[in-house]
Amino acid sequence: MTLPAPKHFRCEIRDGIARISHDRPERKNPFTFDSYAEMRDWFRALVYADDVHAVVILPNGGNFSSGGDVHDIIGPLTKMSMKELLAFTRMTGDLVKAMIHCGKPIIAAVDGVCAGAGAIMAMASDIRIAGPEAKVAFLFNRVGLAGCDMGACAMLPRIIGQGRAAELLYTGRTLRTEEGERWGFFNSVSTAEALEADAIALAARISDGPTFANSMTKTMLAQEWNMSLDQAIEAEAQAQAICMQGNDFRRAYDAFVAKEKPVFEGD
């Protein structure tokens, strides 16, 4: 399946890696109603795109995303009915679910402003690399809303711990690069000049691996949240048995015997 070219965010697919970013750098890359919906649909379709093996979400103009646009989203929300508001909040949550279930590892390269829904998008990625000026803020309470937005109360504690997540969600304060790495929100820190290249290099390393097996790993990382330990061990036994039937498993064995590096094909 060929992914449609988006109209409301930037996307380039090359060498099995999709590079995406918001496309309003003059406003620090806010979400609009259209970009929310289009990103949700793009990630939903991604599961069927066999030519994409990893996704990198990049900053644009030095900023990741400032979250929902004050004028295009927040203003109109204050005038909506409950039914309309619930349709909107479900749509934003559907973006996170689409990212989780897209079947492709996602790397967020975060620099500059990363706030509100932008912070959620980074949180929902599999791996996060920070630039030196990364400023992450789950600032929902600063606009009079609860911190439980788009899965934050479920996902953020699993990444940085319950107490740290509670502090960020109650205060809306900014989590900067060094603290974010120390807390485990960021996997690593890069320079501003090398951030994109480092993220692409990691995506390429993942993309060169067994892509079907990587997809299985992503699936199990999400599904095992809701399982007991016994259920998780059984589910992993079944998932691994499926992967053992794949040709990449045989390629790895043959390469080991021949003292060569395996070349995976994702089948």
PDB file of C-alpha atoms in Angstrom:
ATOM      1  CA  MET A   1       0.000   0.000   0.000  1.00  0.00           C
ATOM      2  CA  THR A   2       1.245   3.482  -0.897  1.00  0.00           C
ATOM      3  CA  LEU A   3       0.566   6.076   1.759  1.00  0.00           C
ATOM      4  CA  PRO A   4      -1.272   9.193   0.568  1.00  0.00           C
ATOM      5  CA  ALA A   5       0.734  12.406   0.551  1.00  0.00           C
ATOM      6  CA  PRO A   6      -0.411  14.455   3.559  1.00  0.00           C
ATOM      7  CA  LYS A   7      -1.652  18.028   3.173  1.00  0.00           C
ATOM      8  CA  HIS A   8      -1.354  19.209   6.775  1.00  0.00           C
ATOM      9  CA  PHE A   9       2.081  17.931   7.836  1.00  0.00           C
ATOM     10  CA  ARG A  10       5.391  17.192   6.176  1.00  0.00           C
ATOM     11  CA  CYS A  11       6.316  13.654   5.174  1.00  0.00           C
ATOM     12  CA  GLU A  12       9.206  12.163   3.248  1.00  0.00           C
ATOM     13  CA  ILE A  13       9.707   8.413   2.830  1.00  0.00           C
ATOM     14  CA  ARG A  14      13.170   7.248   1.849  1.00  0.00           C
ATOM     15  CA  ASP A  15      15.132   4.050   2.411  1.00  0.00           C
ATOM     16  CA  GLY A  16      12.321   2.510   4.440  1.00  0.00           C
ATOM     17  CA  ILE A  17      12.155   5.435   6.884  1.00  0.00           C
ATOM     18  CA  ALA A  18       9.288   7.933   7.054  1.00  0.00           C
ATOM     19  CA  ARG A  19      10.378  11.385   8.199  1.00  0.00           C
ATOM     20  CA  ILE A  20       7.444  13.482   9.384  1.00  0.00           C
ATOM     21  CA  SER A  21       7.072  16.858  11.068  1.00  0.00           C
ATOM     22  CA  HIS A  22       4.498  19.538  11.670  1.00  0.00           C
ATOM     23  CA  ASP A  23       4.469  22.240   9.026  1.00  0.00           C
ATOM     24  CA  ARG A  24       3.800  25.548  10.767  1.00  0.00           C
ATOM     25  CA  PRO A  25       7.233  26.578  12.030  1.00  0.00           C
ATOM     26  CA  GLU A  26       6.239  30.233  12.278  1.00  0.00           C
ATOM     27  CA  ARG A  27       3.785  29.237  15.049  1.00  0.00           C
ATOM     28  CA  LYS A  28       6.059  26.618  16.646  1.00  0.00           C
ATOM     29  CA  ASN A  29       4.186  23.842  14.838  1.00  0.00           C
ATOM     30  CA  PRO A  30       0.774  23.694  16.515  1.00  0.00           C
ATOM     31  CA  PHE A  31      -1.850  21.061  15.801  1.00  0.00           C
ATOM     32  CA  THR A  32      -5.020  21.990  13.962  1.00  0.00           C
ATOM     33  CA  PHE A  33      -8.239  19.997  13.655  1.00  0.00           C
ATOM     34  CA  ASP A  34      -7.098  18.960  10.174  1.00  0.00           C
ATOM     35  CA  SER A  35      -3.587  17.891  11.187  1.00  0.00           C
ATOM     36  CA  TYR A  36      -4.915  15.853  14.119  1.00  0.00           C
ATOM     37  CA  ALA A  37      -7.273  13.947  11.832  1.00  0.00           C
ATOM     38  CA  GLU A  38      -4.775  13.535   9.019  1.00  0.00           C
ATOM     39  CA  MET A  39      -2.025  12.251  11.313  1.00  0.00           C
ATOM     40  CA  ARG A  40      -4.474   9.810  12.903  1.00  0.00           C
ATOM     41  CA  ASP A  41      -5.448   8.479   9.484  1.00  0.00           C
ATOM     42  CA  TRP A  42      -1.824   8.358   8.298  1.00  0.00           C
ATOM     43  CA  PHE A  43      -0.701   6.263  11.262  1.00  0.00           C
ATOM     44  CA  ARG A  44      -3.730   3.998  10.824  1.00  0.00           C
ATOM     45  CA  ALA A  45      -2.742   3.394   7.202  1.00  0.00           C
ATOM     46  CA  LEU A  46       0.924   2.910   8.111  1.00  0.00           C
ATOM     47  CA  VAL A  47       0.310  -0.623   9.333  1.00  0.00           C
ATOM     48  CA  TYR A  48      -0.342  -1.609   5.688  1.00  0.00           C
ATOM     49  CA  ALA A  49       2.670   0.245   4.216  1.00  0.00           C
ATOM     50  CA  ASP A  50       5.255  -2.477   3.600  1.00  0.00           C
ATOM     51  CA  ASP A  51       7.801   0.032   2.300  1.00  0.00           C
ATOM     52  CA  VAL A  52       8.032   1.820   5.672  1.00  0.00           C
ATOM     53  CA  HIS A  53       9.972   0.119   8.458  1.00  0.00           C
ATOM     54  CA  ALA A  54      10.440   2.983  10.930  1.00  0.00           C
ATOM     55  CA  VAL A  55       9.181   6.513  11.536  1.00  0.00           C
ATOM     56  CA  VAL A  56      11.121   9.552  12.728  1.00  0.00           C
ATOM     57  CA  ILE A  57       9.187  12.584  13.987  1.00  0.00           C
ATOM     58  CA  LEU A  58      11.359  15.649  13.535  1.00  0.00           C
ATOM     59  CA  PRO A  59      11.272  19.239  14.743  1.00  0.00           C
ATOM     60  CA  ASN A  60      10.718  21.969  12.187  1.00  0.00           C
ATOM     61  CA  GLY A  61      12.271  25.386  12.554  1.00  0.00           C
ATOM     62  CA  GLY A  62      13.822  24.401  15.877  1.00  0.00           C
ATOM     63  CA  ASN A  63      10.598  23.312  17.581  1.00  0.00           C
ATOM     64  CA  PHE A  64       8.818  19.964  17.846  1.00  0.00           C
ATOM     65  CA  SER A  65       5.197  21.086  18.413  1.00  0.00           C
ATOM     66  CA  SER A  66       3.458  23.634  20.624  1.00  0.00           C
ATOM     67  CA  GLY A  67       0.296  21.501  20.909  1.00  0.00           C
ATOM     68  CA  GLY A  68      -3.223  22.584  20.046  1.00  0.00           C
ATOM     69  CA  ASP A  69      -3.385  25.941  18.286  1.00  0.00           C
ATOM     70  CA  VAL A  70      -4.837  28.584  20.622  1.00  0.00           C
ATOM     71  CA  HIS A  71      -6.907  30.264  17.928  1.00  0.00           C
ATOM     72  CA  ASP A  72      -7.693  27.328  15.633  1.00  0.00           C
ATOM     73  CA  ILE A  73      -8.505  24.761  18.341  1.00  0.00           C
ATOM     74  CA  ILE A  74      -8.746  26.071  21.898  1.00  0.00           C
ATOM     75  CA  GLY A  75     -10.957  29.039  21.013  1.00  0.00           C
ATOM     76  CA  PRO A  76     -13.502  26.966  19.051  1.00  0.00           C
ATOM     77  CA  LEU A  77     -13.542  24.282  21.791  1.00  0.00           C
ATOM     78  CA  THR A  78     -14.893  26.795  24.314  1.00  0.00           C
ATOM     79  CA  LYS A  79     -18.029  27.128  22.165  1.00  0.00           C
ATOM     80  CA  MET A  80     -18.739  23.442  21.472  1.00  0.00           C
ATOM     81  CA  SER A  81     -21.406  21.188  22.911  1.00  0.00           C
ATOM     82  CA  MET A  82     -20.528  18.173  25.051  1.00  0.00           C
ATOM     83  CA  LYS A  83     -21.147  15.858  22.102  1.00  0.00           C
ATOM     84  CA  GLU A  84     -18.780  17.868  19.909  1.00  0.00           C
ATOM     85  CA  LEU A  85     -16.149  18.048  22.635  1.00  0.00           C
ATOM     86  CA  LEU A  86     -16.230  14.292  23.180  1.00  0.00           C
ATOM     87  CA  ALA A  87     -15.863  13.717  19.443  1.00  0.00           C
ATOM     88  CA  PHE A  88     -12.753  15.912  19.521  1.00  0.00           C
ATOM     89  CA  THR A  89     -11.145  14.311  22.574  1.00  0.00           C
ATOM     90  CA  ARG A  90     -11.798  10.850  21.150  1.00  0.00           C
ATOM     91  CA  MET A  91     -10.170  11.913  17.876  1.00  0.00           C
ATOM     92  CA  THR A  92      -7.033  13.113  19.670  1.00  0.00           C
ATOM     93  CA  GLY A  93      -6.879   9.884  21.645  1.00  0.00           C
ATOM     94  CA  ASP A  94      -7.266   7.967  18.396  1.00  0.00           C
ATOM     95  CA  LEU A  95      -4.023   9.547  17.165  1.00  0.00           C
ATOM     96  CA  VAL A  96      -2.167   8.000  20.114  1.00  0.00           C
ATOM     97  CA  LYS A  97      -3.855   4.638  19.553  1.00  0.00           C
ATOM     98  CA  ALA A  98      -2.935   4.789  15.868  1.00  0.00           C
ATOM     99  CA  MET A  99       0.710   5.442  16.774  1.00  0.00           C
ATOM    100  CA  ILE A 100       0.741   2.539  19.220  1.00  0.00           C
ATOM    101  CA  HIS A 101      -0.859   0.132  16.746  1.00  0.00           C
ATOM    102  CA  CYS A 102       0.870   1.239  13.517  1.00  0.00           C
ATOM    103  CA  GLY A 103       3.291  -1.707  13.644  1.00  0.00           C
ATOM    104  CA  LYS A 104       6.383   0.463  13.065  1.00  0.00           C
ATOM    105  CA  PRO A 105       8.926   1.694  15.621  1.00  0.00           C
ATOM    106  CA  ILE A 106       8.631   5.464  16.093  1.00  0.00           C
ATOM    107  CA  ILE A 107      11.518   7.717  17.106  1.00  0.00           C
ATOM    108  CA  ALA A 108      10.801  11.265  18.270  1.00  0.00           C
ATOM    109  CA  ALA A 109      13.645  13.737  17.748  1.00  0.00           C
ATOM    110  CA  VAL A 110      12.671  16.493  20.187  1.00  0.00           C
ATOM    111  CA  ASP A 111      14.089  19.983  20.311  1.00  0.00           C
ATOM    112  CA  GLY A 112      12.621  23.340  21.232  1.00  0.00           C
ATOM    113  CA  VAL A 113       9.002  23.563  22.292  1.00  0.00           C
ATOM    114  CA  CYS A 114       7.287  20.200  22.824  1.00  0.00           C
ATOM    115  CA  ALA A 115       4.075  21.013  24.655  1.00  0.00           C
ATOM    116  CA  GLY A 116       0.541  19.728  25.123  1.00  0.00           C
ATOM    117  CA  ALA A 117      -0.348  17.365  22.312  1.00  0.00           C
ATOM    118  CA  GLY A 118       3.231  17.696  21.067  1.00  0.00           C
ATOM    119  CA  ALA A 119       4.466  16.275  24.378  1.00  0.00           C
ATOM    120  CA  ILE A 120       1.887  13.495  24.063  1.00  0.00           C
ATOM    121  CA  MET A 121       3.132  12.647  20.573  1.00  0.00           C
ATOM    122  CA  ALA A 122       6.684  12.391  21.884  1.00  0.00           C
ATOM    123  CA  MET A 123       5.454  10.289  24.822  1.00  0.00           C
ATOM    124  CA  ALA A 124       3.594   7.923  22.474  1.00  0.00           C
ATOM    125  CA  SER A 125       6.748   7.308  20.424  1.00  0.00           C
ATOM    126  CA  ASP A 126       8.850   4.240  21.157  1.00  0.00           C
ATOM    127  CA  ILE A 127      12.144   6.103  21.549  1.00  0.00           C
ATOM    128  CA  ARG A 128      12.906   9.762  22.269  1.00  0.00           C
ATOM    129  CA  ILE A 129      16.123  11.631  21.474  1.00  0.00           C
ATOM    130  CA  ALA A 130      16.522  15.163  22.821  1.00  0.00           C
ATOM    131  CA  GLY A 131      18.246  18.173  21.372  1.00  0.00           C
ATOM    132  CA  PRO A 132      19.919  20.608  23.774  1.00  0.00           C
ATOM    133  CA  GLU A 133      16.937  22.994  23.884  1.00  0.00           C
ATOM    134  CA  ALA A 134      14.141  20.450  24.359  1.00  0.00           C
ATOM    135  CA  LYS A 135      11.333  21.804  26.528  1.00  0.00           C
ATOM    136  CA  VAL A 136       8.598  19.249  27.237  1.00  0.00           C
ATOM    137  CA  ALA A 137       5.446  20.403  29.014  1.00  0.00           C
ATOM    138  CA  PHE A 138       2.220  18.524  29.678  1.00  0.00           C
ATOM    139  CA  LEU A 139       0.547  21.867  30.259  1.00  0.00           C
ATOM    140  CA  PHE A 140      -3.125  20.883  30.193  1.00  0.00           C
ATOM    141  CA  ASN A 141      -3.804  22.112  33.731  1.00  0.00           C
ATOM    142  CA  ARG A 142      -2.419  25.523  32.766  1.00  0.00           C
ATOM    143  CA  VAL A 143      -5.398  25.948  30.443  1.00  0.00           C
ATOM    144  CA  GLY A 144      -7.863  24.724  33.067  1.00  0.00           C
ATOM    145  CA  LEU A 145      -7.941  21.075  31.996  1.00  0.00           C
ATOM    146  CA  ALA A 146      -7.021  17.765  33.625  1.00  0.00           C
ATOM    147  CA  GLY A 147      -3.659  16.138  33.045  1.00  0.00           C
ATOM    148  CA  CYS A 148      -5.446  12.973  31.905  1.00  0.00           C
ATOM    149  CA  ASP A 149      -5.275  13.810  28.213  1.00  0.00           C
ATOM    150  CA  MET A 150      -4.648  11.421  25.312  1.00  0.00           C
ATOM    151  CA  GLY A 151      -3.448   8.636  27.613  1.00  0.00           C
ATOM    152  CA  ALA A 152      -0.968  10.691  29.664  1.00  0.00           C
ATOM    153  CA  CYS A 153      -2.031   9.271  33.030  1.00  0.00           C
ATOM    154  CA  ALA A 154      -1.587   5.732  31.717  1.00  0.00           C
ATOM    155  CA  MET A 155       1.599   6.093  29.683  1.00  0.00           C
ATOM    156  CA  LEU A 156       3.726   8.760  31.341  1.00  0.00           C
ATOM    157  CA  PRO A 157       4.036   6.939  34.723  1.00  0.00           C
ATOM    158  CA  ARG A 158       5.262   3.854  32.884  1.00  0.00           C
ATOM    159  CA  ILE A 159       8.051   5.900  31.327  1.00  0.00           C
ATOM    160  CA  ILE A 160       9.245   8.094  34.216  1.00  0.00           C
ATOM    161  CA  GLY A 161       7.448   6.752  37.301  1.00  0.00           C
ATOM    162  CA  GLN A 162       4.229   7.658  39.104  1.00  0.00           C
ATOM    163  CA  GLY A 163       5.524  10.464  41.296  1.00  0.00           C
ATOM    164  CA  ARG A 164       7.418  12.243  38.545  1.00  0.00           C
ATOM    165  CA  ALA A 165       4.493  11.937  36.154  1.00  0.00           C
ATOM    166  CA  ALA A 166       2.122  13.280  38.807  1.00  0.00           C
ATOM    167  CA  GLU A 167       4.326  16.322  39.331  1.00  0.00           C
ATOM    168  CA  LEU A 168       4.434  17.151  35.631  1.00  0.00           C
ATOM    169  CA  LEU A 169       0.695  16.629  35.150  1.00  0.00           C
ATOM    170  CA  TYR A 170      -0.320  18.610  38.268  1.00  0.00           C
ATOM    171  CA  THR A 171       1.990  21.553  37.605  1.00  0.00           C
ATOM    172  CA  GLY A 172       2.365  21.669  33.833  1.00  0.00           C
ATOM    173  CA  ARG A 173       5.990  22.675  34.349  1.00  0.00           C
ATOM    174  CA  THR A 174       8.679  22.229  31.738  1.00  0.00           C
ATOM    175  CA  LEU A 175      10.892  19.140  31.593  1.00  0.00           C
ATOM    176  CA  ARG A 176      14.168  20.138  29.976  1.00  0.00           C
ATOM    177  CA  THR A 177      16.803  18.081  28.215  1.00  0.00           C
ATOM    178  CA  GLU A 178      19.128  17.027  31.032  1.00  0.00           C
ATOM    179  CA  GLU A 179      16.366  16.308  33.545  1.00  0.00           C
ATOM    180  CA  GLY A 180      14.386  14.475  30.888  1.00  0.00           C
ATOM    181  CA  GLU A 181      17.306  12.174  30.165  1.00  0.00           C
ATOM    182  CA  ARG A 182      17.941  11.613  33.880  1.00  0.00           C
ATOM    183  CA  TRP A 183      14.295  10.715  34.424  1.00  0.00           C
ATOM    184  CA  GLY A 184      14.254   8.312  31.482  1.00  0.00           C
ATOM    185  CA  PHE A 185      11.897  10.307  29.282  1.00  0.00           C
ATOM    186  CA  PHE A 186      14.716  10.755  26.779  1.00  0.00           C
ATOM    187  CA  ASN A 187      16.778   7.766  25.721  1.00  0.00           C
ATOM    188  CA  SER A 188      19.703   9.986  24.750  1.00  0.00           C
ATOM    189  CA  VAL A 189      20.754  13.558  24.081  1.00  0.00           C
ATOM    190  CA  SER A 190      22.213  14.906  20.865  1.00  0.00           C
ATOM    191  CA  THR A 191      23.495  18.241  19.645  1.00  0.00           C
ATOM    192  CA  ALA A 192      21.182  20.478  17.651  1.00  0.00           C
ATOM    193  CA  GLU A 193      23.301  19.910  14.555  1.00  0.00           C
ATOM    194  CA  ALA A 194      23.345  16.116  14.896  1.00  0.00           C
ATOM    195  CA  LEU A 195      19.828  15.500  16.230  1.00  0.00           C
ATOM    196  CA  GLU A 196      18.171  14.635  12.918  1.00  0.00           C
ATOM    197  CA  ALA A 197      21.116  12.563  11.703  1.00  0.00           C
ATOM    198  CA  ASP A 198      21.277  10.636  14.987  1.00  0.00           C
ATOM    199  CA  ALA A 199      17.551   9.895  14.874  1.00  0.00           C
ATOM    200  CA  ILE A 200      17.741   8.772  11.250  1.00  0.00           C
ATOM    201  CA  ALA A 201      20.782   6.608  12.007  1.00  0.00           C
ATOM    202  CA  LEU A 202      18.922   4.854  14.816  1.00  0.00           C
ATOM    203  CA  ALA A 203      15.888   4.403  12.572  1.00  0.00           C
ATOM    204  CA  ALA A 204      18.134   2.946   9.872  1.00  0.00           C
ATOM    205  CA  ARG A 205      19.644   0.508  12.352  1.00  0.00           C
ATOM    206  CA  ILE A 206      16.166  -0.633  13.385  1.00  0.00           C
ATOM    207  CA  SER A 207      14.987  -0.710   9.773  1.00  0.00           C
ATOM    208  CA  ASP A 208      17.897  -2.960   8.805  1.00  0.00           C
ATOM    209  CA  GLY A 209      16.767  -5.481  11.408  1.00  0.00           C
ATOM    210  CA  PRO A 210      14.018  -8.106  11.125  1.00  0.00           C
ATOM    211  CA  THR A 211      11.107  -5.772  10.449  1.00  0.00           C
ATOM    212  CA  PHE A 212       8.345  -8.329  10.972  1.00  0.00           C
ATOM    213  CA  ALA A 213       9.867  -9.275  14.310  1.00  0.00           C
ATOM    214  CA  ASN A 214      10.183  -5.580  15.222  1.00  0.00           C
ATOM    215  CA  SER A 215       6.505  -5.156  14.481  1.00  0.00           C
ATOM    216  CA  MET A 216       5.759  -8.097  16.761  1.00  0.00           C
ATOM    217  CA  THR A 217       7.861  -6.503  19.511  1.00  0.00           C
ATOM    218  CA  LYS A 218       5.899  -3.260  19.208  1.00  0.00           C
ATOM    219  CA  THR A 219       2.622  -5.158  19.345  1.00  0.00           C
ATOM    220  CA  MET A 220       3.609  -7.046  22.479  1.00  0.00           C
ATOM    221  CA  LEU A 221       4.956  -3.929  24.212  1.00  0.00           C
ATOM    222  CA  ALA A 222       1.467  -2.460  23.892  1.00  0.00           C
ATOM    223  CA  GLN A 223      -0.617  -5.559  24.576  1.00  0.00           C
ATOM    224  CA  GLU A 224       1.262  -6.741  27.639  1.00  0.00           C
ATOM    225  CA  TRP A 225       0.214  -3.691  29.647  1.00  0.00           C
ATOM    226  CA  ASN A 226      -3.098  -5.454  30.166  1.00  0.00           C
ATOM    227  CA  MET A 227      -1.779  -8.941  30.890  1.00  0.00           C
ATOM    228  CA  SER A 228      -0.751 -10.822  34.000  1.00  0.00           C
ATOM    229  CA  LEU A 229       2.801 -12.154  34.008  1.00  0.00           C
ATOM    230  CA  ASP A 230       1.588 -15.645  33.128  1.00  0.00           C
ATOM    231  CA  GLN A 231      -0.484 -14.277  30.250  1.00  0.00           C
ATOM    232  CA  ALA A 232       2.447 -12.210  29.007  1.00  0.00           C
ATOM    233  CA  ILE A 233       4.841 -15.148  29.042  1.00  0.00           C
ATOM    234  CA  GLU A 234       2.362 -17.287  27.092  1.00  0.00           C
ATOM    235  CA  ALA A 235       1.667 -14.468  24.612  1.00  0.00           C
ATOM    236  CA  GLU A 236       5.395 -14.017  24.055  1.00  0.00           C
ATOM    237  CA  ALA A 237       5.820 -17.753  23.533  1.00  0.00           C
ATOM    238  CA  GLN A 238       3.233 -17.630  20.772  1.00  0.00           C
ATOM    239  CA  ALA A 239       4.690 -14.450  19.235  1.00  0.00           C
ATOM    240  CA  GLN A 240       8.202 -15.883  19.218  1.00  0.00           C
ATOM    241  CA  ALA A 241       7.028 -19.157  17.680  1.00  0.00           C
ATOM    242  CA  ILE A 242       5.453 -17.144  14.861  1.00  0.00           C
ATOM    243  CA  CYS A 243       8.735 -15.284  14.303  1.00  0.00           C
ATOM    244  CA  MET A 244      10.646 -18.573  14.291  1.00  0.00           C
ATOM    245  CA  GLN A 245       8.630 -19.603  11.231  1.00  0.00           C
ATOM    246  CA  GLY A 246       9.845 -16.541   9.359  1.00  0.00           C
ATOM    247  CA  ASN A 247      12.657 -16.548   6.839  1.00  0.00           C
ATOM    248  CA  ASP A 248      14.632 -13.917   8.760  1.00  0.00           C
ATOM    249  CA  PHE A 249      15.216 -16.418  11.570  1.00  0.00           C
ATOM    250  CA  ARG A 250      16.727 -18.863   9.075  1.00  0.00           C
ATOM    251  CA  ARG A 251      18.773 -16.067   7.474  1.00  0.00           C
ATOM    252  CA  ALA A 252      20.242 -15.160  10.850  1.00  0.00           C
ATOM    253  CA  TYR A 253      21.223 -18.761  11.510  1.00  0.00           C
ATOM    254  CA  ASP A 254      22.753 -19.248   8.063  1.00  0.00           C
ATOM    255  CA  ALA A 255      24.701 -15.990   8.404  1.00  0.00           C
ATOM    256  CA  PHE A 256      26.006 -17.016  11.817  1.00  0.00           C
ATOM    257  CA  VAL A 257      27.214 -20.354  10.465  1.00  0.00           C
ATOM    258  CA  ALA A 258      28.884 -18.596   7.535  1.00  0.00           C
ATOM    259  CA  LYS A 259      30.342 -15.939   9.868  1.00  0.00           C
ATOM    260  CA  GLU A 260      28.555 -13.230   7.915  1.00  0.00           C
ATOM    261  CA  LYS A 261      26.212 -10.399   8.869  1.00  0.00           C
ATOM    262  CA  PRO A 262      22.564 -11.360   8.238  1.00  0.00           C
ATOM    263  CA  VAL A 263      20.577  -9.396   5.676  1.00  0.00           C
ATOM    264  CA  PHE A 264      16.967  -9.327   6.811  1.00  0.00           C
ATOM    265  CA  GLU A 265      14.043  -8.999   4.414  1.00  0.00           C
ATOM    266  CA  GLY A 266      11.113  -8.837   6.812  1.00  0.00           C
ATOM    267  CA  ASP A 267       9.406 -12.063   5.731  1.00  0.00           C
TER     268      ASP A 267
END
